[in-house]
CSV table of C-alpha atoms in Angstrom, one decimal:
chain,number,residue,atom,x,y,z
N,1,UNK,CA,-10.9,-25.2,-45.4
N,2,UNK,CA,-10.5,-28.8,-43.7
N,3,UNK,CA,-9.0,-29.4,-40.3
N,4,UNK,CA,-6.5,-32.4,-40.3
N,5,UNK,CA,-6.0,-34.6,-37.3
N,6,UNK,CA,-3.3,-32.4,-35.7
N,7,UNK,CA,-6.1,-29.9,-35.0
N,8,UNK,CA,-4.6,-27.0,-36.9
N,9,UNK,CA,-6.7,-25.6,-39.9
N,10,UNK,CA,-5.3,-26.6,-43.3
N,11,UNK,CA,-2.9,-23.8,-44.4
N,12,UNK,CA,-1.0,-23.1,-47.6
N,13,UNK,CA,2.2,-24.6,-46.0
N,14,UNK,CA,0.5,-27.8,-45.1
N,15,UNK,CA,-1.0,-27.9,-48.7
N,16,UNK,CA,2.4,-27.2,-50.1
N,17,UNK,CA,4.0,-29.9,-47.9
N,18,UNK,CA,1.5,-32.4,-49.1
N,19,UNK,CA,2.1,-31.5,-52.7
N,20,UNK,CA,5.7,-31.8,-52.4
N,21,UNK,CA,5.6,-35.2,-50.6
N,22,UNK,CA,3.6,-36.5,-53.5
N,23,UNK,CA,6.1,-35.3,-56.0
N,24,UNK,CA,8.3,-38.1,-57.6
N,25,UNK,CA,11.8,-38.8,-56.2
N,26,UNK,CA,13.6,-38.1,-59.4
N,27,UNK,CA,12.0,-34.6,-59.4
N,28,UNK,CA,13.1,-34.0,-55.8
N,29,UNK,CA,16.5,-35.0,-56.7
N,30,UNK,CA,16.5,-32.9,-59.9
N,31,UNK,CA,16.0,-29.7,-57.9
N,32,UNK,CA,18.0,-30.2,-54.5
N,33,UNK,CA,16.3,-27.1,-52.8
N,34,UNK,CA,13.0,-28.7,-53.5
N,35,UNK,CA,13.8,-31.6,-51.3
N,36,UNK,CA,14.6,-29.4,-48.1
N,37,UNK,CA,11.3,-27.5,-48.3
N,38,UNK,CA,9.4,-30.3,-46.6
N,39,UNK,CA,11.9,-30.4,-43.7
N,40,UNK,CA,11.9,-26.5,-43.6
N,41,UNK,CA,8.2,-26.4,-43.4
N,42,UNK,CA,8.0,-29.2,-40.8
N,43,UNK,CA,10.5,-27.1,-38.8
N,44,UNK,CA,8.4,-23.9,-39.3
N,45,UNK,CA,5.2,-25.8,-38.1
N,46,UNK,CA,7.1,-27.0,-35.0
N,47,UNK,CA,8.2,-23.3,-34.3
N,48,UNK,CA,4.8,-22.1,-34.7
N,49,UNK,CA,3.5,-25.0,-32.4
N,50,UNK,CA,6.1,-24.1,-29.6
N,51,UNK,CA,5.3,-20.3,-30.2
N,52,UNK,CA,1.5,-21.0,-29.8
N,53,UNK,CA,2.1,-23.1,-26.9
N,54,UNK,CA,4.4,-20.2,-25.3
N,55,UNK,CA,1.6,-17.6,-26.1
N,56,UNK,CA,-0.9,-19.7,-24.3
N,57,UNK,CA,1.2,-20.1,-21.3
N,58,UNK,CA,1.9,-16.2,-21.5
N,59,UNK,CA,-1.7,-15.7,-21.6
N,60,UNK,CA,-2.3,-17.9,-18.6
N,61,UNK,CA,0.2,-16.1,-16.6
N,62,UNK,CA,-1.2,-12.8,-17.9
N,63,UNK,CA,-4.6,-13.9,-16.5
N,64,UNK,CA,-3.2,-14.9,-13.2
N,65,UNK,CA,-1.5,-11.5,-12.8
N,66,UNK,CA,-4.8,-9.7,-13.7
N,67,UNK,CA,-6.6,-11.6,-11.3
N,68,UNK,CA,-3.9,-11.0,-8.6
N,69,UNK,CA,-3.9,-7.3,-9.7
N,70,UNK,CA,-7.9,-7.0,-9.1
N,71,UNK,CA,-7.3,-8.8,-5.9
N,72,UNK,CA,-4.7,-6.5,-4.8
N,73,UNK,CA,-6.8,-3.5,-6.1
N,74,UNK,CA,-9.6,-4.6,-3.7
N,75,UNK,CA,-7.4,-4.8,-0.8
N,76,UNK,CA,-6.0,-1.2,-1.6
N,77,UNK,CA,-9.6,0.0,-1.7
N,78,UNK,CA,-10.4,-1.7,1.7
N,79,UNK,CA,-7.2,0.0,3.1
N,80,UNK,CA,-8.1,3.4,1.9
N,81,UNK,CA,-11.6,2.9,3.4
N,82,UNK,CA,-10.1,1.9,6.7
N,83,UNK,CA,-7.6,4.8,6.5
N,84,UNK,CA,-10.5,7.2,5.8
N,85,UNK,CA,-12.5,5.8,8.9
N,86,UNK,CA,-9.2,6.6,11.0
N,87,UNK,CA,-8.9,10.0,9.8
N,88,UNK,CA,-12.5,10.5,10.8
N,89,UNK,CA,-11.8,9.0,14.2
N,90,UNK,CA,-8.8,11.1,14.6
N,91,UNK,CA,-10.6,14.4,13.6
N,92,UNK,CA,-13.2,13.5,16.2
N,93,UNK,CA,-10.4,12.8,18.7
N,94,UNK,CA,-8.9,16.0,18.0
N,95,UNK,CA,-12.2,17.9,18.6
N,96,UNK,CA,-12.7,16.1,21.8
N,97,UNK,CA,-9.0,17.1,22.9
N,98,UNK,CA,-9.7,20.9,21.9
N,99,UNK,CA,-12.8,20.6,24.3
N,100,UNK,CA,-10.7,19.0,27.0
N,101,UNK,CA,-8.3,21.6,26.6
N,102,UNK,CA,-10.7,24.4,27.0
N,103,UNK,CA,-12.2,22.7,30.1
N,104,UNK,CA,-9.0,22.1,31.7
N,105,UNK,CA,-8.2,25.9,31.1
N,106,UNK,CA,-11.4,26.8,32.7
N,107,UNK,CA,-10.9,24.3,35.6
N,108,UNK,CA,-7.3,26.0,36.1
N,109,UNK,CA,-8.9,29.3,36.1
N,110,UNK,CA,-11.4,28.4,38.7
N,111,UNK,CA,-8.6,26.7,40.8
N,112,UNK,CA,-6.7,29.9,40.7
N,113,UNK,CA,-9.7,31.9,42.0
N,114,UNK,CA,-10.2,29.3,44.8
N,115,UNK,CA,-6.5,29.8,45.8
N,116,UNK,CA,-7.1,33.6,45.7
N,117,UNK,CA,-9.9,33.2,47.9
N,118,UNK,CA,-8.2,30.9,50.2
N,119,UNK,CA,-5.3,33.2,50.5
N,120,UNK,CA,-7.8,36.1,51.3
N,121,UNK,CA,-9.5,34.0,53.8
N,122,UNK,CA,-6.0,33.1,55.2
N,123,UNK,CA,-5.1,36.8,55.4
N,124,UNK,CA,-8.3,37.4,57.6
N,125,UNK,CA,-7.8,34.5,60.0
N,126,UNK,CA,-5.5,36.4,62.4
N,127,UNK,CA,-8.3,39.1,62.7
N,128,UNK,CA,-10.9,36.4,63.0
N,129,UNK,CA,-8.8,34.7,65.7
N,130,UNK,CA,-8.4,38.1,67.6
N,131,UNK,CA,-12.0,38.8,67.4
N,132,UNK,CA,-12.7,35.3,68.7
N,133,UNK,CA,-10.5,35.8,71.6
N,134,UNK,CA,-12.2,39.1,72.2
N,135,UNK,CA,-15.6,37.6,72.0
N,136,UNK,CA,-14.4,34.9,74.5
N,137,UNK,CA,-13.1,37.6,76.9
N,138,UNK,CA,-16.4,39.5,76.5
N,139,UNK,CA,-18.3,36.3,77.2
N,140,UNK,CA,-16.1,35.7,80.3
N,141,UNK,CA,-16.8,39.0,81.6
N,142,UNK,CA,-20.5,38.8,80.8
N,143,UNK,CA,-20.4,35.4,82.5
N,144,UNK,CA,-18.9,36.9,85.3
N,145,UNK,CA,-21.2,40.0,85.6
N,146,UNK,CA,-24.2,37.5,85.4
N,147,UNK,CA,-22.6,35.4,88.4
N,148,UNK,CA,-22.1,38.5,90.7
């Protein structure tokens, strides 16, 4: 099959067109429908060329869409990885928070024990003060006894 100057392979339609073009004019006039065949074949060839160009343009768009989809897929994979890292960090933060809550409860218990101890000490302070006064009086008396 030969390839003519227009770049498309020789087809049956091209061959038929060439054959019809070479028919004598009186034969073409005798069969009026034969005269329209070359024009119809040329229109068909133009339609096929336009369809091929449209398909080429569609293919180019599809390739760009595919490239963009691959790029977006890569971004989605990256985003999922970042989200997973965030979830791991969040889980670690939750565990830290749980430990801090336990330490806070423990500290609050120790603070409550300290308050109870302080209240107990405060309850004994009047007796301690009274004992200190008594001790001071005894010291005064002893001091008086020593001086006499």
